[in-house]
Short mmCIF file of C-alpha atoms in Angstrom, two decimals:
data_model
loop_
_atom_site.label_atom_id
_atom_site.label_comp_id
_atom_site.label_asym_id
_atom_site.label_seq_id
_atom_site.Cartn_x
_atom_site.Cartn_y
_atom_site.Cartn_z
CA MET Z 1 59.70 71.46 67.22
CA ALA Z 2 62.02 68.61 68.25
CA LYS Z 3 63.88 69.03 71.49
CA ASN Z 4 67.55 69.96 71.02
CA ASN Z 5 70.33 68.82 73.31
CA HIS Z 6 72.24 72.01 72.52
CA LEU Z 7 71.43 75.71 72.43
CA ALA Z 8 69.47 76.42 69.24
CA PHE Z 9 69.49 80.04 68.02
CA ILE Z 10 66.16 80.31 66.21
CA PHE Z 11 65.62 84.00 65.39
CA ALA Z 12 66.53 87.55 66.39
CA GLY Z 13 65.53 91.08 65.52
CA GLU Z 14 64.85 94.67 66.49
CA GLU Z 15 61.72 96.75 65.92
CA GLN Z 16 60.07 100.07 66.69
CA ARG Z 17 56.39 99.35 67.25
CA ALA Z 18 53.57 101.73 66.33
CA PRO Z 19 51.39 103.17 69.13
CA GLY Z 20 48.95 100.53 70.38
CA SER Z 21 50.21 97.86 67.95
CA PHE Z 22 50.18 94.33 69.27
CA TYR Z 23 51.58 90.88 68.61
CA GLY Z 24 49.59 87.75 69.32
CA PRO Z 25 47.96 86.01 70.99
CA ILE Z 26 50.59 83.48 69.95
CA MET Z 27 52.17 80.33 71.36
CA ARG Z 28 55.73 79.39 70.43
CA ASN Z 29 57.85 76.32 71.03
CA GLU Z 30 60.88 78.32 72.13
CA TYR Z 31 61.97 81.03 74.56
CA VAL Z 32 61.67 84.65 73.39
CA LEU Z 33 63.74 87.18 75.33
CA HIS Z 34 63.17 90.92 74.77
CA TYR Z 35 65.03 94.05 75.84
CA ILE Z 36 63.28 97.45 75.75
CA LEU Z 37 65.49 100.14 74.22
CA ARG Z 38 62.92 102.95 74.51
CA GLY Z 39 59.29 103.44 75.40
CA GLU Z 40 57.00 100.99 77.12
CA GLY Z 41 54.37 98.35 76.53
CA PHE Z 42 52.43 95.53 78.10
CA VAL Z 43 52.73 91.75 78.21
CA LYS Z 44 49.62 89.66 78.75
CA CYS Z 45 50.38 86.09 79.75
CA GLY Z 46 49.27 83.57 82.36
CA GLY Z 47 46.19 85.60 83.19
CA LYS Z 48 48.22 88.71 84.09
CA THR Z 49 49.06 91.94 82.30
CA ILE Z 50 52.50 93.37 83.09
CA LYS Z 51 53.86 96.79 82.15
CA VAL Z 52 57.43 96.76 80.81
CA SER Z 53 59.50 99.92 80.37
CA GLU Z 54 62.80 101.17 78.98
CA GLY Z 55 65.81 99.18 80.15
CA GLN Z 56 63.79 96.21 81.34
CA SER Z 57 63.76 92.74 79.79
CA PHE Z 58 60.94 90.25 79.59
CA ILE Z 59 60.80 86.59 78.62
CA LEU Z 60 58.16 84.33 77.10
CA PHE Z 61 58.44 80.64 77.91
CA PRO Z 62 57.90 77.79 75.46
CA ASN Z 63 54.34 76.62 74.87
CA GLU Z 64 52.56 79.46 76.65
CA LEU Z 65 49.98 81.73 75.08
CA ALA Z 66 51.01 85.38 75.15
CA LYS Z 67 50.08 88.76 73.72
CA TYR Z 68 52.14 91.93 73.96
CA TYR Z 69 51.40 95.42 72.78
CA ALA Z 70 52.93 98.89 72.63
CA ASP Z 71 51.82 101.78 74.78
CA ILE Z 72 49.59 104.25 72.93
CA VAL Z 73 51.51 107.36 74.03
CA ASN Z 74 55.06 106.02 74.39
CA PRO Z 75 55.33 102.89 72.21
CA TRP Z 76 58.24 100.60 72.79
CA HIS Z 77 61.26 99.94 70.63
CA TYR Z 78 62.68 96.54 71.48
CA THR Z 79 65.15 93.91 70.39
CA TRP Z 80 64.80 90.18 70.93
CA VAL Z 81 66.19 86.68 70.50
CA ASN Z 82 64.39 83.33 70.09
CA PHE Z 83 66.17 80.20 71.32
CA ALA Z 84 65.50 76.64 72.47
CA GLY Z 85 67.13 73.36 73.51
CA ASP Z 86 68.10 71.52 76.67
CA GLU Z 87 70.96 73.93 77.24
CA ALA Z 88 68.51 76.82 76.97
CA ASP Z 89 66.46 75.26 79.78
CA SER Z 90 69.61 74.94 81.88
CA ILE Z 91 70.69 78.55 81.29
CA ILE Z 92 67.28 80.04 82.03
CA ALA Z 93 67.12 77.93 85.22
CA GLN Z 94 70.26 79.80 86.35
CA THR Z 95 68.41 83.13 86.09
CA ALA Z 96 65.56 84.48 88.19
CA PHE Z 97 63.20 84.28 85.20
CA SER Z 98 60.14 82.13 85.81
CA PRO Z 99 56.50 82.04 84.65
CA THR Z 100 55.69 84.16 87.71
CA ASN Z 101 58.74 86.45 87.38
CA ARG Z 102 59.17 87.21 83.70
CA VAL Z 103 60.50 90.81 83.88
CA ALA Z 104 64.12 91.58 84.73
CA PRO Z 105 65.03 94.93 86.35
CA ALA Z 106 66.22 97.74 84.10
CA ARG Z 107 69.85 97.75 83.02
CA PRO Z 108 71.50 100.62 81.09
CA LEU Z 109 71.35 100.65 77.31
CA TYR Z 110 75.14 100.85 76.90
CA GLU Z 111 75.49 97.63 78.90
CA VAL Z 112 72.83 95.43 77.30
CA TYR Z 113 72.14 96.68 73.79
CA PRO Z 114 75.58 95.81 72.33
CA LEU Z 115 74.99 92.19 73.38
CA TYR Z 116 71.67 92.08 71.53
CA GLU Z 117 73.10 93.99 68.57
CA ASP Z 118 75.90 91.43 68.23
CA ALA Z 119 73.45 88.54 68.58
CA VAL Z 120 71.10 89.94 65.94
CA SER Z 121 74.01 90.51 63.54
CA ALA Z 122 75.40 87.03 64.22
CA TYR Z 123 72.03 85.42 63.54
CA TYR Z 124 72.31 86.41 59.88
CA MET Z 125 75.85 85.03 59.57
CA PRO Z 126 76.45 81.54 58.09
CA SER Z 127 78.71 80.49 60.97
CA GLU Z 128 76.79 78.46 63.57
CA PRO Z 129 79.64 78.66 66.15
CA MET Z 130 79.60 82.46 65.85
CA LYS Z 131 75.81 82.55 66.28
CA ASN Z 132 75.90 80.43 69.41
CA ALA Z 133 78.89 82.26 70.84
CA LYS Z 134 77.06 85.60 70.64
CA LEU Z 135 73.87 84.09 72.07
CA HIS Z 136 75.84 82.56 74.95
CA LEU Z 137 77.38 85.95 75.73
CA LEU Z 138 73.96 87.58 75.78
CA LEU Z 139 72.41 84.94 78.05
CA ALA Z 140 75.43 85.04 80.35
CA HIS Z 141 74.51 88.66 81.09
CA TYR Z 142 71.25 87.48 82.65
CA THR Z 143 72.83 84.67 84.67
CA GLN Z 144 75.22 87.27 86.09
CA PHE Z 145 72.90 90.22 86.71
CA PHE Z 146 69.59 88.42 87.21
CA PRO Z 147 70.66 85.16 88.88
CA ALA Z 148 68.37 82.59 90.42
CA ASP Z 149 68.42 81.96 94.12
CA LYS Z 150 71.16 79.36 94.68
CA GLN Z 151 68.98 77.17 96.86
CA GLU Z 152 66.23 77.20 94.21
CA VAL Z 153 68.74 76.20 91.51
CA GLU Z 154 70.02 73.31 93.62
CA LYS Z 155 66.48 72.15 94.38
CA SER Z 156 65.54 72.36 90.71
CA THR Z 157 68.59 70.30 89.75
CA ALA Z 158 67.88 67.72 92.44
CA ASP Z 159 64.26 67.43 91.31
CA ALA Z 160 65.41 66.92 87.72
CA VAL Z 161 67.87 64.19 88.75
CA ILE Z 162 65.30 62.25 90.77
CA GLU Z 163 62.64 62.58 88.08
CA PHE Z 164 65.07 61.44 85.38
CA MET Z 165 66.08 58.36 87.38
CA GLN Z 166 62.48 57.47 88.19
CA ASN Z 167 61.54 57.71 84.52
CA ASN Z 168 64.56 55.87 83.09
CA TYR Z 169 65.69 53.20 85.59
CA MET Z 170 64.34 50.46 83.30
CA PHE Z 171 67.01 51.06 80.66
CA GLU Z 172 69.99 48.73 80.96
CA ASN Z 173 72.52 51.42 80.04
CA MET Z 174 71.34 53.67 82.87
CA ASN Z 175 74.35 54.27 85.11
CA VAL Z 176 76.19 57.11 86.83
CA GLU Z 177 77.98 58.23 83.67
CA THR Z 178 74.79 58.25 81.60
CA ILE Z 179 72.76 60.15 84.20
CA ALA Z 180 75.45 62.77 84.78
CA SER Z 181 75.98 63.26 81.04
CA ARG Z 182 72.29 63.53 80.18
CA LEU Z 183 71.67 66.09 82.94
CA ASN Z 184 74.91 68.00 82.31
CA ILE Z 185 76.18 67.63 85.88
CA SER Z 186 79.33 66.11 87.37
CA ARG Z 187 79.48 62.65 88.95
CA SER Z 188 80.26 64.24 92.33
CA GLN Z 189 77.24 66.54 92.03
CA LEU Z 190 75.05 63.56 91.16
CA PHE Z 191 76.34 61.65 94.19
CA ARG Z 192 75.74 64.66 96.47
CA ILE Z 193 72.18 65.11 95.20
CA CYS Z 194 71.27 61.46 95.76
CA LYS Z 195 72.94 61.42 99.17
CA ASN Z 196 71.14 64.58 100.31
CA SER Z 197 67.70 63.78 98.86
CA ARG Z 198 67.57 59.98 99.13
CA GLY Z 199 70.26 59.12 101.68
CA CYS Z 200 72.16 56.81 99.34
CA SER Z 201 74.43 56.72 96.30
CA PRO Z 202 73.05 57.02 92.75
CA ILE Z 203 73.62 53.31 92.10
CA GLN Z 204 71.88 52.37 95.35
CA TYR Z 205 68.89 54.55 94.46
CA LEU Z 206 68.78 53.14 90.93
CA THR Z 207 68.82 49.62 92.41
CA ASP Z 208 66.06 50.52 94.88
CA LEU Z 209 63.87 51.76 92.02
CA ARG Z 210 64.46 48.57 90.06
CA ILE Z 211 63.80 46.25 92.99
CA LYS Z 212 60.67 48.14 94.01
CA GLN Z 213 59.24 47.81 90.49
CA ALA Z 214 60.25 44.14 90.32
CA MET Z 215 58.38 43.50 93.58
CA MET Z 216 55.27 45.00 92.05
CA TRP Z 217 55.57 42.78 88.96
CA LEU Z 218 56.12 39.70 91.12
CA GLU Z 219 53.05 40.55 93.16
CA THR Z 220 50.71 41.28 90.26
CA THR Z 221 51.83 39.17 87.29
CA ASP Z 222 52.92 35.66 86.37
CA HIS Z 223 55.78 36.89 84.20
CA PRO Z 224 58.96 34.80 84.43
CA VAL Z 225 61.66 36.18 86.71
CA SER Z 226 63.95 36.65 83.70
CA SER Z 227 61.34 38.83 81.97
CA ILE Z 228 60.85 40.93 85.08
CA ALA Z 229 64.60 41.35 85.41
CA GLY Z 230 64.81 42.64 81.84
CA SER Z 231 61.85 44.98 82.35
CA VAL Z 232 63.69 46.78 85.15
CA GLY Z 233 66.96 47.14 83.25
CA ILE Z 234 68.87 44.03 84.37
CA SER Z 235 69.50 41.55 81.56
CA ASP Z 236 71.31 38.99 83.71
CA ALA Z 237 68.57 37.05 85.54
CA MET Z 238 71.04 35.40 87.94
CA TYR Z 239 72.51 38.76 88.92
CA PHE Z 240 69.00 40.15 89.34
CA SER Z 241 68.03 37.26 91.64
CA ARG Z 242 71.13 37.78 93.75
CA LEU Z 243 70.49 41.53 93.98
CA PHE Z 244 66.82 40.97 94.83
CA THR Z 245 67.75 38.52 97.58
CA GLU Z 246 70.27 40.95 99.06
CA LYS Z 247 67.66 43.71 99.17
CA THR Z 248 64.63 41.75 100.41
CA GLY Z 249 66.04 38.66 102.14
CA LEU Z 250 64.05 36.47 99.74
CA SER Z 251 64.65 35.21 96.21
CA PRO Z 252 62.21 36.47 93.57
CA THR Z 253 60.45 33.08 93.54
CA GLU Z 254 60.23 32.98 97.33
CA TYR Z 255 58.93 36.56 97.42
CA ARG Z 256 56.19 35.79 94.90
CA LYS Z 257 55.16 32.66 96.79
CA LYS Z 258 55.12 34.41 100.17
CA PHE Z 259 53.13 37.39 98.86
CA ARG Z 260 50.50 35.19 97.25
CA ASN Z 261 50.16 32.94 100.25
#
């Protein structure tokens, strides 16, 4: 399944399972979030088997092998939604759900079930805005009542920012606006993350990444300076040379000569 930049509502339903009946093992490309209306069952995933009971919710993450089955004596009746996309990743990151913490504490039926009921009904409607609105409302319940630790959320966001910059600095259009937009954060949040984790502004860190890679190319290849400049996201060779000199105290040509001597 292709990655979506939005929240994709893929499927939804409700089912009373027969005693001992199971589903899987199966691996999906999307999140699957369940709420147990009645009864109980078991989820086997990541080498662990977890019991889930009435009022609790459990989540399956994309691309993980899982099997779940109803209790023999008191089989579960559950409802669920399947969803994916970059926004889905962002929303789940705001909850305490994780591959090691996939069960949310029990919440009363009157509080949670109407949200699932509306989402399931909306799934079968032709209106995409209505579908996503109902799914957003449902997921907002979990960000409110099963929130992630704030420090963990901030660390996760910071890690995502740094990883994105390290993997994309070579693109010429990579700038503050692009980074903030792609990661769905504000410019001020981006600046704060770079300042706290790298001690500099986003542009300074982006420049450091580019210069560091250029140094490596100058040390190990005979590529022209203009080609190296382009390979690190700077199309103007003269500007690149000036920037390189400011950062290292040597021009690219002087740096190459000094390193090889």
